[in-house]
Coordinates of C-alpha atoms in Angstrom, one line a residue:
M20 CA 2.1 19.6 -16.2
E21 CA -0.5 19.2 -18.8
G22 CA -1.5 16.0 -19.8
F23 CA 0.6 13.7 -22.1
R24 CA -1.1 13.7 -25.6
N25 CA 0.8 11.1 -27.9
T26 CA 1.7 12.7 -31.5
P27 CA 0.4 10.4 -33.8
F28 CA 3.4 8.3 -35.2
I29 CA 1.7 8.4 -38.5
A30 CA 1.5 12.4 -38.7
A31 CA 5.4 11.7 -37.9
F32 CA 6.2 8.8 -40.4
G33 CA 3.8 8.8 -43.1
T34 CA 0.6 6.2 -43.7
S35 CA 0.6 4.0 -40.9
R36 CA -0.4 0.3 -41.4
M37 CA -2.2 0.8 -38.0
R38 CA -4.5 3.3 -39.5
Q39 CA -5.0 1.2 -42.6
D40 CA -6.4 -1.8 -40.4
T41 CA -8.4 0.7 -37.9
D42 CA -10.2 1.5 -41.2
R43 CA -10.9 -1.8 -42.3
R44 CA -12.4 -2.3 -38.8
S45 CA -15.1 0.2 -39.6
S46 CA -16.2 -0.9 -42.9
L47 CA -16.2 -4.4 -41.8
T48 CA -18.7 -4.6 -39.1
Q49 CA -20.5 -2.1 -41.3
R50 CA -20.5 -3.6 -44.6
A51 CA -23.8 -4.7 -45.7
R52 CA -24.7 -8.3 -45.0
P53 CA -21.6 -10.4 -46.3
D54 CA -22.6 -14.0 -47.1
I55 CA -26.2 -13.6 -46.0
M56 CA -27.7 -16.7 -44.4
P57 CA -30.9 -17.4 -46.3
D58 CA -34.1 -16.8 -44.5
S59 CA -32.3 -16.7 -41.7
A60 CA -33.9 -13.1 -40.8
N61 CA -36.9 -14.6 -40.4
T62 CA -35.7 -17.9 -37.5
S63 CA -34.4 -17.3 -34.3
I64 CA -30.6 -17.5 -34.4
N65 CA -28.4 -19.7 -31.6
V66 CA -24.9 -18.6 -30.6
G67 CA -22.7 -20.7 -28.7
I68 CA -19.8 -18.4 -27.3
I69 CA -16.6 -20.3 -25.9
G70 CA -15.1 -17.6 -23.0
A71 CA -16.4 -14.8 -20.5
G72 CA -13.8 -12.8 -20.9
F73 CA -14.0 -8.8 -22.4
A74 CA -14.2 -10.5 -25.9
G75 CA -16.9 -13.4 -25.4
L76 CA -18.9 -10.8 -22.8
R77 CA -18.6 -7.7 -25.8
C78 CA -19.8 -10.4 -28.5
A79 CA -22.9 -11.9 -26.6
D80 CA -23.7 -7.7 -25.8
V81 CA -24.1 -6.9 -29.5
L82 CA -25.8 -9.9 -30.8
L83 CA -28.1 -9.9 -27.7
Q84 CA -29.4 -6.4 -28.6
H85 CA -30.6 -8.0 -32.4
G86 CA -32.3 -11.2 -30.3
V87 CA -29.8 -13.2 -30.6
K88 CA -30.0 -16.3 -28.3
V89 CA -26.7 -16.5 -26.8
T90 CA -25.4 -19.2 -24.6
I91 CA -21.7 -18.7 -23.0
F92 CA -19.2 -21.4 -21.7
E93 CA -17.0 -20.7 -19.4
A94 CA -14.6 -23.4 -18.0
R95 CA -14.1 -20.9 -14.7
D96 CA -16.2 -20.4 -12.0
R97 CA -16.4 -16.7 -12.2
I98 CA -16.7 -14.5 -15.8
G99 CA -14.3 -12.3 -16.7
G100 CA -11.4 -14.6 -18.5
R101 CA -7.6 -12.3 -17.6
V102 CA -9.7 -9.7 -16.0
A103 CA -9.7 -10.2 -12.6
Q104 CA -9.6 -9.5 -9.0
S105 CA -7.9 -10.9 -5.5
N106 CA -9.0 -9.4 -2.0
A107 CA -6.1 -12.0 -1.0
L108 CA -3.8 -9.0 0.4
G109 CA -6.8 -7.3 2.1
H110 CA -7.3 -5.1 -0.4
V111 CA -8.4 -5.9 -3.6
V112 CA -6.2 -5.6 -6.6
D113 CA -6.1 -6.7 -10.2
L114 CA -4.6 -10.0 -11.4
G115 CA -4.7 -8.9 -15.1
P116 CA -4.9 -5.6 -16.9
N117 CA -3.9 -2.6 -14.6
W118 CA -3.4 -0.3 -17.7
I119 CA -6.0 1.4 -19.7
H120 CA -3.5 1.5 -23.0
G121 CA -4.7 5.0 -25.1
T122 CA -7.3 7.2 -24.0
D123 CA -8.5 8.0 -27.8
D124 CA -11.6 7.1 -28.7
N125 CA -11.3 4.1 -26.7
P126 CA -14.2 2.1 -25.2
I127 CA -12.7 1.2 -22.0
M128 CA -11.6 4.4 -21.0
K129 CA -15.5 5.5 -21.7
L130 CA -16.9 2.4 -19.5
A131 CA -14.1 4.1 -16.6
Q132 CA -15.6 7.4 -16.8
Q133 CA -19.3 6.3 -16.6
T134 CA -19.0 3.7 -13.8
G135 CA -16.4 6.6 -12.0
T136 CA -13.5 4.0 -11.3
Q137 CA -11.1 6.3 -10.1
L138 CA -7.7 6.8 -12.4
H139 CA -4.1 8.1 -11.7
S140 CA -1.4 9.4 -13.6
W141 CA 2.7 8.7 -12.4
D142 CA 4.4 11.0 -11.4
E143 CA 6.7 10.5 -14.6
E144 CA 9.3 12.8 -13.3
H145 CA 10.0 10.6 -10.3
Q146 CA 11.6 7.3 -10.8
A147 CA 14.4 4.8 -8.9
V148 CA 16.9 2.7 -10.7
F149 CA 19.3 0.3 -9.4
D150 CA 22.3 -1.1 -11.2
S151 CA 23.3 -4.5 -11.7
E152 CA 25.5 -4.2 -8.7
G153 CA 22.1 -2.9 -6.4
L154 CA 24.1 0.7 -6.1
S155 CA 21.8 3.4 -7.2
V156 CA 22.0 4.8 -10.8
D157 CA 24.1 8.1 -11.0
P158 CA 20.8 10.5 -11.7
A159 CA 22.6 12.3 -14.7
E160 CA 23.3 8.9 -16.2
A161 CA 19.3 7.5 -15.8
A162 CA 18.3 10.5 -17.0
E163 CA 20.4 10.7 -20.2
F164 CA 19.2 6.8 -20.9
T165 CA 15.5 7.4 -20.5
R166 CA 16.3 10.5 -22.9
L167 CA 17.9 7.9 -25.3
I168 CA 15.6 5.5 -25.4
W169 CA 12.1 7.5 -25.5
D170 CA 12.7 11.4 -25.3
D171 CA 15.6 10.7 -28.2
G172 CA 13.4 8.4 -30.0
L173 CA 15.6 4.6 -29.9
V174 CA 12.0 3.4 -29.7
A175 CA 10.4 5.6 -32.1
A176 CA 13.2 5.1 -34.4
A177 CA 12.7 1.1 -34.1
F178 CA 9.0 1.5 -35.2
K179 CA 9.7 4.1 -37.9
Y180 CA 12.2 1.2 -39.1
S181 CA 9.8 -1.6 -38.7
N182 CA 7.2 0.3 -40.3
E183 CA 9.2 1.5 -43.7
H184 CA 11.3 -1.7 -43.8
G185 CA 9.1 -4.3 -42.5
A186 CA 9.3 -6.7 -45.8
E187 CA 13.0 -6.1 -46.1
I188 CA 14.5 -7.0 -42.2
P189 CA 15.4 -10.6 -41.9
A190 CA 12.6 -13.0 -39.8
S191 CA 15.5 -13.6 -37.0
T192 CA 16.8 -10.1 -36.5
S193 CA 15.2 -9.1 -32.8
L194 CA 14.4 -5.9 -31.2
Y195 CA 17.9 -6.2 -29.3
D196 CA 19.9 -6.3 -32.2
F197 CA 18.3 -3.0 -33.4
F198 CA 19.2 -1.6 -30.2
V199 CA 22.7 -2.9 -30.2
E200 CA 23.5 -1.6 -33.6
K201 CA 22.3 1.9 -32.4
A202 CA 23.9 1.5 -29.1
E203 CA 27.3 1.4 -31.2
S204 CA 26.8 5.2 -32.5
L205 CA 26.6 6.5 -29.0
F206 CA 28.9 7.4 -26.4
T207 CA 31.9 8.0 -29.1
N208 CA 32.7 11.0 -27.2
L209 CA 34.0 8.3 -24.8
S210 CA 37.4 6.9 -24.4
A211 CA 36.6 2.9 -25.8
E212 CA 37.4 1.6 -21.7
A213 CA 34.3 4.4 -20.6
A214 CA 32.1 3.6 -23.6
S215 CA 32.0 -0.1 -23.6
P216 CA 30.5 -0.7 -19.9
K217 CA 28.4 2.1 -20.3
R218 CA 27.1 0.4 -23.4
E219 CA 26.1 -2.2 -21.7
R220 CA 24.1 -0.7 -19.0
F221 CA 22.4 1.5 -22.2
L222 CA 21.0 -2.0 -23.1
Q223 CA 20.2 -3.3 -19.5
T224 CA 18.1 -0.1 -19.3
A225 CA 16.1 -0.7 -22.4
S226 CA 15.3 -4.3 -21.6
M227 CA 12.7 -2.7 -19.6
W228 CA 11.0 -3.2 -22.8
G229 CA 10.4 -7.1 -22.3
A230 CA 8.0 -6.5 -19.3
Y231 CA 5.8 -4.2 -23.0
V232 CA 5.4 -7.2 -24.4
G233 CA 6.1 -10.5 -22.3
S234 CA 9.4 -11.4 -23.7
A235 CA 12.9 -10.7 -23.9
T236 CA 14.1 -8.1 -26.0
D237 CA 16.2 -10.9 -27.7
K238 CA 13.0 -12.2 -28.7
Q239 CA 10.8 -9.7 -30.2
S240 CA 10.7 -9.3 -33.8
L241 CA 12.0 -6.1 -35.5
R242 CA 10.3 -7.2 -38.5
F243 CA 6.7 -7.1 -36.6
F244 CA 7.8 -4.9 -33.9
W245 CA 5.2 -1.6 -35.8
L246 CA 2.6 -4.0 -34.6
E247 CA 3.2 -2.9 -30.6
E248 CA 2.1 0.4 -32.0
C249 CA -1.1 1.2 -29.3
I250 CA -4.3 3.4 -29.5
E251 CA -3.5 7.5 -29.0
G252 CA -3.3 9.4 -26.3
E253 CA -2.5 9.0 -22.6
N254 CA -2.4 5.7 -20.4
P255 CA -3.8 6.0 -17.3
F256 CA -3.2 3.8 -14.0
V257 CA -6.4 1.8 -13.1
A258 CA -5.8 3.0 -9.4
G259 CA -9.6 1.7 -8.4
T260 CA -9.3 -1.8 -10.2
Y261 CA -10.8 -3.2 -13.2
T262 CA -14.0 -4.2 -10.9
K263 CA -16.5 -1.8 -12.0
I264 CA -15.3 -2.1 -15.6
L265 CA -15.7 -5.5 -16.0
E266 CA -19.0 -5.1 -14.2
A267 CA -20.5 -2.7 -17.0
V268 CA -19.3 -4.9 -19.7
A269 CA -21.1 -8.2 -18.1
A270 CA -23.8 -6.5 -17.2
P271 CA -26.2 -7.2 -20.7
A272 CA -24.7 -11.0 -20.5
L273 CA -25.3 -11.6 -17.0
K274 CA -29.0 -10.2 -17.9
R275 CA -30.2 -11.9 -21.1
A276 CA -27.4 -14.2 -21.8
E277 CA -27.5 -18.3 -20.5
I278 CA -23.9 -18.4 -18.9
R279 CA -22.7 -21.8 -17.6
L280 CA -19.7 -21.5 -15.7
K281 CA -17.2 -25.1 -14.8
A282 CA -18.3 -25.5 -18.2
K283 CA -15.4 -26.6 -20.0
V284 CA -15.3 -27.2 -23.9
T285 CA -13.7 -30.1 -25.2
G286 CA -14.8 -30.4 -28.5
V287 CA -16.6 -28.3 -31.4
H288 CA -17.9 -29.6 -34.3
S289 CA -18.6 -27.3 -36.9
R290 CA -21.0 -27.7 -40.0
E291 CA -19.8 -29.0 -43.1
G292 CA -21.8 -28.3 -46.5
E293 CA -25.4 -27.8 -46.7
G294 CA -26.5 -31.0 -45.4
N295 CA -25.4 -30.1 -41.8
Q296 CA -26.6 -26.5 -40.7
K297 CA -25.7 -26.5 -37.1
S298 CA -22.4 -26.3 -35.1
I299 CA -22.0 -28.2 -32.2
I300 CA -20.2 -27.6 -29.0
E301 CA -19.4 -30.6 -26.7
T302 CA -18.6 -30.3 -22.9
A303 CA -16.3 -32.6 -20.6
S304 CA -19.0 -33.9 -19.1
G305 CA -20.4 -35.2 -22.2
E306 CA -23.2 -32.5 -22.9
R307 CA -23.5 -31.7 -26.6
C308 CA -25.3 -28.5 -27.8
E309 CA -26.0 -26.8 -31.4
F310 CA -25.5 -23.6 -32.9
D311 CA -26.1 -21.9 -35.7
E312 CA -22.9 -20.3 -35.0
V313 CA -19.7 -20.7 -33.0
V314 CA -17.6 -17.8 -31.4
V315 CA -14.2 -19.0 -29.5
T316 CA -12.9 -16.4 -27.7
S317 CA -10.5 -19.2 -25.8
P318 CA -6.6 -17.7 -25.4
L319 CA -4.4 -17.5 -28.3
G320 CA -2.4 -19.8 -25.5
W321 CA -4.9 -22.6 -25.2
L322 CA -5.6 -22.6 -28.7
K323 CA -2.3 -23.4 -29.4
R324 CA -2.3 -26.4 -27.2
N325 CA -5.9 -27.5 -27.7
S326 CA -6.2 -27.4 -32.0
D327 CA -7.0 -30.7 -31.9
M328 CA -10.6 -30.3 -30.5
F329 CA -11.7 -28.7 -34.0
L330 CA -13.6 -31.2 -35.8
P331 CA -13.4 -31.4 -38.6
A332 CA -9.6 -29.8 -38.5
L333 CA -9.2 -26.2 -38.8
T334 CA -8.6 -24.6 -41.8
P335 CA -4.1 -25.5 -42.4
R336 CA -3.5 -21.6 -43.2
L337 CA -5.5 -20.7 -39.9
A338 CA -3.8 -23.5 -37.8
Q339 CA -0.3 -22.1 -39.1
A340 CA -1.6 -18.8 -38.2
I341 CA -2.2 -19.9 -34.4
D342 CA 1.1 -21.6 -34.4
N343 CA 2.8 -18.9 -35.8
I344 CA 1.8 -15.9 -33.4
G345 CA 4.1 -15.9 -30.2
Y346 CA 2.5 -15.7 -26.4
G347 CA 4.5 -13.3 -24.0
T348 CA 4.0 -14.2 -19.9
L349 CA 3.6 -11.5 -18.1
D350 CA 3.1 -11.6 -14.8
K351 CA 2.6 -9.7 -11.2
V352 CA 4.1 -10.3 -7.7
Y353 CA 2.1 -8.3 -5.0
F354 CA 3.6 -7.7 -1.5
T355 CA 1.8 -5.9 1.0
F356 CA 3.4 -4.8 4.4
P357 CA 2.4 -3.4 7.7
S358 CA 3.3 0.1 6.5
A359 CA 5.1 1.6 3.5
F360 CA 8.2 2.0 5.2
W361 CA 9.8 2.9 2.1
H362 CA 7.9 5.6 1.8
E363 CA 7.8 7.6 4.6
T364 CA 10.4 10.1 5.1
K365 CA 13.9 9.6 4.5
S366 CA 16.6 8.2 6.5
T367 CA 18.6 11.1 8.1
N368 CA 22.0 8.3 7.5
A369 CA 24.8 10.7 6.1
V370 CA 25.2 8.9 2.9
A371 CA 22.1 9.4 1.8
T372 CA 21.6 11.9 -1.1
P373 CA 19.2 12.5 -4.3
A374 CA 20.9 9.3 -5.9
T375 CA 20.8 7.2 -2.3
N376 CA 18.4 4.3 -3.2
G377 CA 18.2 4.7 -6.6
E378 CA 16.0 7.7 -6.9
T379 CA 16.3 9.3 -10.1
P380 CA 14.5 13.1 -10.6
L381 CA 13.8 13.7 -14.8
V382 CA 13.7 16.9 -15.5
T383 CA 10.7 16.9 -18.3
G384 CA 9.3 13.6 -18.0
V385 CA 9.3 10.3 -19.6
D386 CA 9.2 11.5 -24.0
P387 CA 7.9 14.9 -23.1
H388 CA 7.7 15.7 -27.1
H389 CA 5.7 12.4 -27.9
T390 CA 8.5 11.0 -30.5
T391 CA 7.2 7.8 -29.5
P392 CA 4.4 6.1 -30.5
N393 CA 1.8 4.6 -27.8
L394 CA 2.6 1.3 -26.6
H395 CA 0.8 -1.7 -25.1
A396 CA 1.2 -2.9 -21.2
P397 CA 3.5 -0.4 -19.9
T398 CA 5.1 -0.6 -16.7
L399 CA 7.5 2.4 -17.3
P400 CA 4.5 5.2 -16.8
L401 CA 4.7 6.8 -20.4
H402 CA 1.8 9.1 -21.8
Q403 CA 0.8 10.0 -18.4
P404 CA -2.6 12.1 -17.9
A405 CA -2.2 15.3 -15.8
K406 CA -1.2 14.7 -12.7
S407 CA -3.8 14.2 -9.9
S408 CA -1.8 14.6 -7.0
S409 CA 1.6 16.2 -5.7
A410 CA 4.7 14.1 -6.3
S411 CA 5.4 11.2 -3.7
S412 CA 8.0 10.7 -1.2
Y413 CA 9.8 7.7 -2.8
P414 CA 9.0 7.1 -7.1
G415 CA 6.2 5.5 -8.5
F416 CA 8.7 3.3 -10.3
V417 CA 11.3 1.3 -10.0
H418 CA 13.5 -0.4 -12.0
Y419 CA 16.1 -3.1 -11.0
L420 CA 18.5 -3.9 -13.7
P421 CA 20.1 -7.6 -14.1
P422 CA 21.1 -7.9 -10.8
T423 CA 24.2 -9.8 -9.9
Y424 CA 23.7 -9.6 -6.7
A425 CA 21.1 -12.2 -5.8
S426 CA 22.6 -15.5 -7.4
N427 CA 20.8 -17.9 -4.7
T428 CA 17.6 -16.9 -6.2
N429 CA 18.1 -15.5 -9.7
S430 CA 20.8 -16.6 -11.3
H431 CA 20.1 -15.8 -14.5
S432 CA 19.7 -11.9 -13.7
W433 CA 16.4 -11.1 -14.6
D434 CA 15.5 -7.8 -14.4
L435 CA 12.2 -6.2 -12.6
Q436 CA 10.2 -3.3 -12.2
A437 CA 8.2 -2.4 -9.8
L438 CA 5.3 0.3 -8.6
N439 CA 5.1 2.1 -5.5
L440 CA 1.3 1.3 -4.7
A441 CA 1.7 3.7 -1.7
A442 CA 1.4 6.3 -4.3
L443 CA -1.9 5.8 -5.4
P444 CA -4.5 8.4 -4.3
S445 CA -6.5 7.9 -1.6
P446 CA -8.7 5.8 -0.9
T447 CA -7.0 3.8 -3.4
A448 CA -3.6 3.9 -2.0
H449 CA -2.0 0.7 0.2
P450 CA 1.1 -0.6 1.8
T451 CA 1.9 -3.0 -1.5
L452 CA 4.7 -2.9 -3.7
L453 CA 4.1 -4.9 -7.3
F454 CA 6.6 -6.4 -9.1
Y455 CA 5.9 -6.8 -13.2
I456 CA 8.0 -10.1 -14.4
Y457 CA 8.6 -11.8 -17.7
G458 CA 9.3 -14.4 -19.7
D459 CA 11.3 -17.1 -18.1
C460 CA 11.2 -15.1 -14.4
A461 CA 7.4 -15.0 -15.1
T462 CA 7.4 -19.0 -15.6
H463 CA 9.8 -19.9 -13.1
I464 CA 7.7 -17.7 -10.3
A465 CA 4.3 -19.6 -12.0
N466 CA 6.1 -22.9 -11.4
L467 CA 7.0 -22.3 -7.7
S468 CA 2.7 -21.0 -7.1
T469 CA 2.0 -24.6 -8.3
S470 CA 4.5 -26.9 -6.6
L471 CA 4.5 -25.7 -3.4
D472 CA 2.1 -25.6 -0.4
P473 CA 0.7 -21.6 0.2
P474 CA 2.8 -21.1 3.1
V475 CA 6.2 -22.6 1.5
L476 CA 5.4 -20.6 -1.5
Q477 CA 5.1 -17.1 0.6
K478 CA 8.1 -17.9 2.1
A479 CA 10.1 -18.7 -1.0
L480 CA 8.0 -15.2 -2.9
I481 CA 9.5 -13.3 -0.2
D482 CA 13.1 -14.8 -0.2
F483 CA 13.2 -14.2 -4.1
F484 CA 12.6 -10.6 -4.3
T485 CA 13.8 -9.9 -0.6
P486 CA 17.0 -8.3 -2.2
Y487 CA 15.3 -6.0 -4.4
I488 CA 13.1 -5.0 -1.2
A489 CA 15.9 -4.5 0.7
L490 CA 17.5 -1.9 -1.2
L491 CA 14.6 0.6 -0.6
P492 CA 15.0 3.6 1.7
N493 CA 14.8 2.7 5.6
Y494 CA 14.9 -0.9 5.3
S495 CA 16.1 -2.7 8.1
F496 CA 15.9 -6.8 8.2
Q497 CA 15.3 -6.6 11.7
S498 CA 11.9 -4.2 11.5
P499 CA 8.6 -5.7 11.4
S500 CA 7.3 -3.1 9.4
C501 CA 9.9 -4.2 6.4
K502 CA 8.2 -7.7 6.6
P503 CA 5.5 -8.7 4.3
T504 CA 2.0 -9.4 5.8
A505 CA 1.1 -11.5 2.4
A506 CA 2.4 -11.8 -0.9
L507 CA 0.3 -12.9 -4.0
A508 CA 1.8 -14.0 -7.7
T509 CA -0.9 -13.8 -10.5
A510 CA 0.9 -17.3 -12.1
W511 CA -0.9 -16.9 -15.8
A512 CA 2.4 -18.7 -16.5
A513 CA 1.0 -21.8 -14.8
D514 CA -2.8 -21.2 -15.6
E515 CA -4.3 -23.4 -18.1
L516 CA -7.4 -21.6 -19.2
A517 CA -4.9 -18.6 -20.2
G518 CA -2.8 -20.8 -22.1
Y519 CA 0.2 -20.8 -19.9
G520 CA 0.6 -17.1 -20.6
S521 CA -0.6 -13.4 -21.1
Y522 CA -1.4 -12.0 -24.3
S523 CA 0.2 -12.4 -27.7
N524 CA 3.4 -10.9 -29.3
F525 CA 5.6 -10.9 -32.2
Q526 CA 8.7 -12.6 -32.0
V527 CA 11.5 -13.3 -33.9
G528 CA 10.8 -16.0 -36.7
L529 CA 7.5 -14.6 -37.8
E530 CA 7.3 -14.3 -41.4
E531 CA 3.5 -13.0 -42.1
G532 CA 2.4 -11.7 -38.6
D533 CA 0.0 -9.5 -39.7
K534 CA -1.7 -11.3 -42.0
D535 CA -1.6 -14.2 -39.5
I536 CA -3.7 -12.3 -37.2
E537 CA -6.1 -11.1 -40.4
I538 CA -6.6 -14.8 -41.0
M539 CA -7.4 -15.4 -37.2
R540 CA -9.5 -12.9 -37.3
T541 CA -11.5 -13.8 -40.1
G542 CA -12.1 -17.4 -38.9
M543 CA -14.0 -19.6 -40.7
P544 CA -17.6 -18.3 -41.1
E545 CA -18.5 -20.9 -43.6
R546 CA -18.3 -23.9 -41.5
G547 CA -20.1 -21.1 -38.6
V548 CA -16.8 -21.1 -36.6
W549 CA -15.5 -17.3 -35.4
F550 CA -12.9 -16.2 -33.7
A551 CA -11.9 -13.4 -31.0
G552 CA -9.4 -11.8 -28.3
E553 CA -7.0 -10.1 -27.9
H554 CA -5.4 -11.9 -30.7
T555 CA -7.5 -10.7 -33.4
A556 CA -8.0 -7.5 -32.0
P557 CA -7.3 -4.3 -34.6
F558 CA -3.7 -3.9 -34.7
V559 CA -3.8 -0.4 -32.9
A560 CA -5.4 -2.7 -29.6
L561 CA -3.5 -5.9 -30.0
G562 CA -2.6 -7.5 -26.8
T563 CA -4.9 -5.2 -24.3
S564 CA -8.7 -5.6 -23.2
T565 CA -9.6 -3.0 -25.3
G566 CA -8.4 -5.2 -27.9
A567 CA -10.8 -8.1 -26.8
Y568 CA -13.5 -5.8 -26.3
W569 CA -13.2 -4.4 -29.6
A570 CA -12.4 -8.3 -31.5
G571 CA -15.7 -9.5 -29.5
E572 CA -17.9 -6.5 -30.7
G573 CA -16.8 -7.0 -34.1
V574 CA -17.5 -10.8 -34.7
G575 CA -20.9 -10.3 -33.1
A576 CA -21.5 -7.1 -35.9
R577 CA -20.7 -9.7 -38.8
I578 CA -22.7 -12.9 -37.7
V579 CA -25.7 -9.9 -37.1
A580 CA -24.6 -8.9 -40.4
R581 CA -24.2 -12.5 -42.0
H582 CA -27.7 -13.4 -40.7
G583 CA -29.4 -10.2 -42.0
L584 CA -30.4 -9.2 -38.5
E585 CA -29.3 -5.2 -38.5
D586 CA -32.7 -4.0 -38.3
V587 CA -33.4 -6.5 -35.8
A588 CA -33.7 -4.7 -32.2
N589 CA -34.1 -6.5 -28.7
E590 CA -36.8 -5.5 -27.0

C-alpha cells in the first residue's frame, strides 16, 4: 500500500487557524530584535533553564549556539523529562511518547532518520475489537463504524465545525455531544429497536478518542477541538524507542551547558523595574543563583500546582491561562510474556472464524481518503507510512469497548486499547502487550503504583488486565506462556514532577483556549521569565514531543534576539 499522506485540513475547509499560527511562529523567531536590552550584546548573557526535557534541552542548544552561558536545573536524576525509557521488562520500552505525530517538516522525524532510529508502520487493515460483553464484534459492523468515524469523516466533521463555528459553540458543549447528535442521523434504515443499541455500540467505539487527549470525550471541548489538529504527513510508531532521538537532542547541552540534576527549583524571583536587572532561581537546597533570563519548561500540570513559587506573583492573565488549559492523563501498562502466545498460529478450535478473537479485517485501512486531519497522540494507527513488513499473525491494534465482564476490577467500565508489540519488525519485536489507559482509569492504575509494594503491584496489574488478555487467541489460564513475566505501569498520573499527568488538552468550559496558549507562550519577558513546553507550542504541535522541541527553540531564538546576539556564533 502507498504511504498515507494526510490531505491538508485547510485545503478542504478553508484557511485554518493552525496555518495562521504556524506562519506567526516563523515571524516571531525571525523578526528583528524585539525590545532589545541595552548594551547586552557586549556582555556575557547568563540564562537559567528549569527542566531538562525536550523544551529545555532545545532552548539550551539555541542559546549555546550564540555564546550564551546556560545552566539547567533538573529535579530528576536524569535528563529527558517525559521522554524516558525503562528496561524493567528485560528490553527497552518508552515510558513517554511512542509516536512521531506528522512527518512533514518535523524535526523529530529528521532526528529519527539521522540517528537510524527504527520506525514502524502498523497494518491499518488488521485490528481486533471486543464488545462490552467480551465477544468479538461482527467484522462488518466494526468496519462500518471505522468508516463512519474516520473514512466518512465524523472526526473530520467535528474539526470542520469547530474550526468554522468555534466562537458560536457554547463552552459547555463536548465532543461527545457532537458525536451523539450526529449518531442520531445514522442507522435510520433500521427499526428503532435495532438502531438504538447499534448507536450505543457506535458511540462506545468512538470513545477511543479519549486516549488521544488523555480525557474522556465528554470532557473534550468541541469549541476548541480544532486545536487537536496535528502536523501533516504520517504517524510512524517509534519501534526503536526515543533513546537515540533524546541523545541527539541532549548532546549540545551535555557538552556545553551546566546541568544540575536532583536540583528541584522552589522559587523564581523575577526582576522588577530598572533597579533589579537579575532574576533569581532558588532551589530546595537553599541555593540562589542570578540570571539575566529564566526559562521555565516545567510541565503544565506542575505549573498549576506550584504557581506560588513565582515572586512577584504571575500576572493575573498568565495565571488564568495556566489554570484554564486542561491537563490530560494518558498512561501505559506493558506486559511481557515468555512468548507471544496470541501471535502464534491461531487455534484450530471449531468455533474459530475471522471474527473470533475480535479480529476485524478492513478492506482499505483507516481513513484511506484522508478526510480526517492528522491527530495528536494516536493509538489506533492512523495515516501510517508505507508498510515496512507483511501483515502480522494477529492484529497490531486491539480495542476493548467499555467492558461489563470485569466488574470486580473495572466497575466503571473504562475502555482499553492495546498494541501488539510482537508485530513489530525485527529486532524490535518482543512478546509484549502495550495497553493505553487514560483519564480516571490512568489515575486508578497510578494510585495502585504509588500505594502498593512492587510484588503486590505486579499482581494487582495482572489481575486488572487479565480479563482482557484472556480474550486473545490461544489463551489458557494453566499455560505458563500465558502468564506475564513482568508488568510495567508508567504512572505519569502519580508523578509529581510531571504534574500528575501527561500533556495539555482542551476541556469543556474553556472560553479562550487559543488566547490562553498564546499568553503562556509570550510569558513575562519584561520580568525576564519565559515559558516553554508542549503547552506553549505552535497550535499544530500542542501536546507532542515536537511541540516541546519547537517551543524551546522559539524561546531560545527570542532571547537571542532580545539581547542582540543573532550575529554571535559560539566557536
